[in-house]
Amino acid sequence: SAAADPALAVQPAVPSPATPAALAPTSADPVGAAVTLLLATDGAGAGLKLTAADRTALTAFYASRAGQPVWIDGDAFNARADAARARIAAADDDGLDASRFALPTAPATTEPAELARAELRLSAAALAYARQAWGGRTNPAAISRNIEIGTPVFDAAAALNAIAAADDVAATLDGFNPPQPQFQALRALLKQTRAEQAEAAHAPVIPEGKLIKPGDSDPRVPQLRARLGLDAIAGDTTYDDALATAVTAFQKTSKLGASGLVNRQTVRAMNTGRKLNRTAQLLVNMERWRWMPRELGAKHVFVDLTAFKLAIMQDGRETYGTRVVIGKTTNQTPMLSSEIDRLVVNPYWNVPVSIAMNEMAGSALRGYEVVDAKGRVVPPSQVDWAHIRESKLRIRQPPGERNALGNIKFMFPNKHAVYLHDTPSRKLFANDFRALSHGCVRVDKPMEFADALSGDQGLSGSKLKGMIGGKERGLPLSSKIPVHLAYFTAVANADGSLDLRPDLYGMDARVRAALAGEALPALPDEPVIAKAPPRPKPATQQASAATAQPAPAEVAPQRQPNTFGSWLSRTFGDSR
């Protein structure tokens, strides 16, 4: 676990103010002087693979120490350098790409200039590793606009100071990886899976043939034993119970029907290495953990979107859990971290005006209120629907039994305007597949959840139930509670096995492509947003247009269809 690994406790130290390069004292060490000269004449080393910010940090770091090397003692790499190189070389095990870090070989000569180049290259590699281990290899904003990063901003200066001051350089570098137990478990599974793939590459190819059932005799049985790591039995071709158990375990791991029957699908999976996809999925989800906050909170709410579940976690242990309904593919619930800061009992439901403007007639607003820019409730008949600007009014559903948000909602700041809430319709919680909402998260047992969430702050479920009915009431929490809306398609189970989940929102392929440096697959079509009709042209323009075009035939006025209710059904479903 994370707590048991001392490497995970290492965090970057706060950097001391850097001395500008021009004012740095001259080093008496020939290598230090060569480092200072190289940085001054080569712009922090033209060959170093660094971002502009990291080059600046590297220059300031060595300026503050007058070029004194970190990795060179005398005329060779020191033990710290060997430890750093070994740790960075193993970056593939962390879900990174070790080939990207351009590790230097041991200096071939004792020339100060050569030693200085090796010094700077290793510092650049260590800094690049730390940055990617901290925040990942991809730009989440390019993956989807529905991803918000919770990871603190990487501080290159602090990272360099922490690495240079560390007694255990390997542990310090490792500490830039996510400390969460789930990341650690996925990392262990990645290493295990790659070892199994390497072993499978040398395993015998099993010919296809007839179905093999327990008790059958088949010439492929010795190959099956070898493929699954069982001891060979000379001359024995019987498909016995031990082999059937191993086949069933393989089928479970490979997401095949765990029948114990050796069919064509099982043979092909053994020959082609079905775990290649598993490796890719592990890498995608390890990258997602790098986007999460390093500290989730001693007490926090974890909304596991792909499991359609909400849990309250306390010191790493689940203390409460319930089902949730999340956003549809066309209205995805975002991945984000925030803090629940208030509850709202008897909430109004504010209808998204930008969607509804062109879908309604005034007569369709029965049971809803129109609020103008001054906060006044106005009759729908007084609204000029054809020309009103979206920002000038709000449409809301008053509190009550039919309100789409039910009796309570749980608010946390975010740019997507999503929240957790109750719902008057309970039937969808009985479904196994529950990606059915407009983007917010509906909670199955909201008062139980509220009791577990805020009961210790004086807002128990029973107290909140007593407030139901009447006006909307906002209830701030005395202590904010972190909330994480998380999207993972590979999750490590407590027994060390791997739970692979459907990619509901089609994000995995985009992350895989970004990790490989390839063009990202196209995003799914965005939902169509209805907009208000354009403003009419000025009278002079209308007159001009009228003279240029023949007038249309006069038609009898028709009653506008009542489309508001059907729009609600299409957009939110029966339960909103």
XYZ file of C-alpha atoms in Angstrom, residues 169-424:
256
model
C 17.512 9.646 -4.850
C 15.579 6.650 -6.209
C 12.921 6.996 -3.502
C 12.627 10.720 -4.131
C 12.130 10.178 -7.857
C 9.578 7.456 -7.156
C 7.742 9.860 -4.846
C 6.675 11.976 -7.810
C 4.340 9.144 -8.882
C 0.777 9.097 -7.486
C 0.721 7.751 -3.900
C -2.815 6.329 -4.064
C -3.115 2.565 -3.421
C -5.027 2.104 -6.687
C -2.139 3.505 -8.724
C 0.328 1.320 -6.844
C -1.828 -1.761 -7.492
C -2.159 -0.950 -11.208
C 1.608 -0.480 -11.407
C 2.140 -3.942 -9.904
C -0.380 -5.429 -12.355
C 1.348 -3.724 -15.281
C 4.679 -5.268 -14.353
C 3.045 -8.673 -13.854
C 1.162 -8.472 -17.158
C 4.274 -7.569 -19.124
C 6.160 -10.459 -17.541
C 3.336 -12.805 -18.535
C 3.377 -11.444 -22.074
C 7.123 -11.976 -22.344
C 6.675 -15.531 -21.132
C 3.775 -16.135 -23.512
C 5.900 -14.963 -26.439
C 8.038 -18.072 -25.965
C 5.129 -20.401 -25.279
C 4.207 -23.026 -27.864
C 1.536 -22.239 -30.424
C -1.527 -24.404 -29.822
C -3.183 -25.714 -32.998
C -6.891 -25.178 -33.399
C -9.067 -28.264 -33.442
C -12.107 -29.885 -31.903
C -13.574 -28.838 -28.548
C -11.696 -30.302 -25.569
C -13.775 -31.218 -22.503
C -12.580 -32.430 -19.080
C -11.764 -36.148 -19.358
C -11.027 -35.979 -23.095
C -7.759 -37.188 -24.552
C -6.165 -34.765 -27.033
C -2.608 -34.416 -28.448
C -2.675 -30.673 -27.618
C -2.869 -31.288 -23.857
C 0.959 -31.120 -23.334
C 1.005 -27.745 -25.139
C -1.842 -26.482 -22.984
C 0.077 -27.518 -19.873
C 3.193 -25.712 -21.086
C 1.196 -22.579 -22.017
C -0.419 -22.409 -18.564
C 2.727 -23.200 -16.573
C 1.771 -26.675 -15.390
C 4.277 -29.494 -15.025
C 4.531 -31.834 -17.996
C 3.367 -35.440 -17.608
C 5.251 -37.683 -20.019
C 2.962 -39.373 -22.506
C -0.209 -38.104 -20.811
C -2.729 -36.425 -23.143
C -5.701 -36.472 -20.753
C -7.461 -33.169 -20.055
C -7.575 -33.593 -16.262
C -9.101 -31.499 -13.471
C -5.907 -29.562 -12.718
C -5.612 -28.436 -16.326
C -9.344 -27.585 -16.462
C -8.915 -25.378 -13.379
C -5.995 -23.542 -15.032
C -7.958 -23.084 -18.255
C -10.944 -21.685 -16.331
C -8.678 -19.196 -14.530
C -7.212 -18.097 -17.878
C -10.700 -17.638 -19.309
C -11.746 -15.475 -16.363
C -8.651 -13.285 -16.655
C -9.144 -12.944 -20.406
C -12.849 -12.037 -20.022
C -13.949 -15.201 -21.806
C -16.754 -17.509 -20.785
C -15.293 -19.385 -17.796
C -16.546 -22.797 -18.902
C -13.328 -24.792 -18.628
C -13.917 -25.999 -22.188
C -11.037 -25.479 -24.602
C -12.840 -23.984 -27.577
C -11.562 -22.033 -30.580
C -11.921 -18.689 -28.785
C -9.797 -19.874 -25.845
C -7.081 -21.294 -28.117
C -6.891 -18.059 -30.106
C -6.668 -16.016 -26.911
C -3.763 -18.154 -25.719
C -1.958 -17.812 -29.038
C -2.481 -14.103 -29.641
C -1.970 -12.763 -26.128
C -5.262 -11.120 -25.256
C -3.463 -9.248 -22.480
C -2.027 -6.767 -24.987
C -5.278 -4.819 -24.675
C -5.066 -5.187 -20.917
C -1.633 -3.524 -20.922
C -2.938 -0.577 -22.928
C -5.874 -0.183 -20.569
C -3.561 -0.249 -17.544
C -1.410 2.510 -19.056
C -4.482 4.650 -19.795
C -5.774 4.400 -16.242
C -2.379 4.950 -14.621
C -2.209 8.160 -16.660
C -5.624 9.167 -15.287
C -4.378 8.727 -11.729
C -1.699 11.330 -12.490
C -4.530 13.799 -13.128
C -6.040 13.237 -9.677
C -5.166 15.262 -6.553
C -2.272 13.817 -4.579
C -4.389 14.061 -1.409
C -7.992 12.920 -1.837
C -8.908 13.951 1.725
C -9.087 12.004 4.998
C -12.867 12.062 4.473
C -14.017 12.402 0.899
C -16.740 11.449 -1.565
C -15.605 9.257 -4.464
C -18.050 8.973 -7.359
C -16.934 5.970 -9.401
C -18.584 6.835 -12.703
C -17.947 3.582 -14.579
C -19.270 1.559 -11.620
C -22.332 3.855 -11.218
C -21.510 4.092 -7.518
C -20.865 6.744 -4.894
C -18.810 6.062 -1.765
C -17.826 8.057 1.300
C -14.245 7.201 2.222
C -12.745 7.788 5.659
C -9.004 7.166 6.122
C -8.945 4.826 3.141
C -12.011 2.819 4.206
C -15.483 2.961 2.676
C -18.012 4.028 5.308
C -21.038 4.496 3.039
C -21.993 3.565 -0.520
C -24.999 3.914 -2.800
C -25.978 3.719 -6.463
C -25.928 6.698 -8.788
C -27.156 7.621 -12.256
C -24.597 9.516 -14.361
C -24.608 11.401 -17.645
C -25.413 9.898 -21.012
C -22.781 9.648 -23.742
C -24.150 12.869 -25.241
C -24.251 14.592 -21.844
C -21.182 13.244 -20.095
C -20.581 13.712 -16.399
C -17.169 15.394 -16.167
C -14.091 14.057 -14.398
C -13.243 16.602 -11.703
C -12.311 17.236 -8.086
C -13.919 19.884 -5.902
C -15.356 20.339 -2.401
C -18.978 19.988 -1.304
C -19.618 23.277 0.466
C -23.407 23.376 0.900
C -26.632 21.441 0.716
C -29.855 22.826 -0.719
C -33.176 21.509 0.592
C -36.334 22.069 -1.490
C -34.249 23.153 -4.489
C -35.493 25.004 -7.510
C -34.561 23.349 -10.789
C -33.211 25.936 -13.216
C -33.934 24.769 -16.760
C -30.988 25.381 -19.152
C -32.357 28.328 -21.121
C -29.824 27.976 -23.927
C -31.353 24.599 -24.798
C -34.992 25.431 -24.163
C -35.349 28.834 -25.874
C -36.400 27.501 -29.240
C -38.358 24.534 -27.892
C -41.158 26.145 -25.983
C -44.280 28.212 -26.268
C -45.516 30.281 -23.367
C -48.444 27.939 -22.845
C -46.026 25.024 -22.324
C -44.681 26.441 -19.044
C -47.386 25.157 -16.735
C -45.718 24.298 -13.451
C -42.615 26.392 -14.245
C -41.682 29.984 -13.451
C -40.038 32.607 -15.639
C -37.709 34.947 -13.735
C -36.446 38.168 -15.319
C -33.024 39.781 -14.940
C -34.192 41.578 -11.767
C -35.277 38.376 -10.070
C -38.998 38.951 -10.569
C -41.356 36.138 -11.546
C -43.171 37.262 -14.711
C -46.066 35.673 -16.648
C -44.803 33.689 -19.686
C -47.273 35.581 -21.855
C -45.324 38.804 -21.212
C -42.059 37.361 -22.578
C -41.110 38.152 -26.174
C -39.765 34.644 -26.811
C -38.606 35.437 -30.329
C -36.250 38.214 -29.298
C -35.371 37.771 -25.619
C -31.686 37.257 -24.800
C -30.762 34.176 -22.795
C -29.055 36.199 -20.079
C -32.207 38.214 -19.425
C -34.317 35.452 -17.911
C -34.319 32.153 -16.075
C -36.818 29.322 -16.258
C -37.181 27.297 -13.103
C -39.301 24.578 -11.595
C -40.425 25.383 -8.033
C -39.715 22.984 -5.152
C -42.168 20.165 -4.694
C -42.832 16.498 -5.247
C -42.541 16.809 -9.028
C -39.303 18.796 -8.992
C -36.644 17.155 -11.184
C -34.026 17.513 -8.420
C -36.145 15.906 -5.731
C -35.837 17.192 -2.187
C -32.121 17.934 -1.904
C -28.995 18.684 -3.890
C -25.312 18.698 -2.909
C -23.324 21.593 -4.323
C -19.633 21.968 -5.137
C -17.947 24.660 -7.262
C -17.112 23.621 -10.830
C -17.232 25.173 -14.293
C -19.570 22.469 -15.620
C -22.466 23.417 -13.300
C -22.955 19.804 -12.198
C -23.876 18.566 -8.725
C -25.259 15.560 -6.863
C -29.011 15.474 -6.349
C -32.140 13.555 -5.448
C -34.735 12.579 -8.072
C -38.475 11.893 -7.840
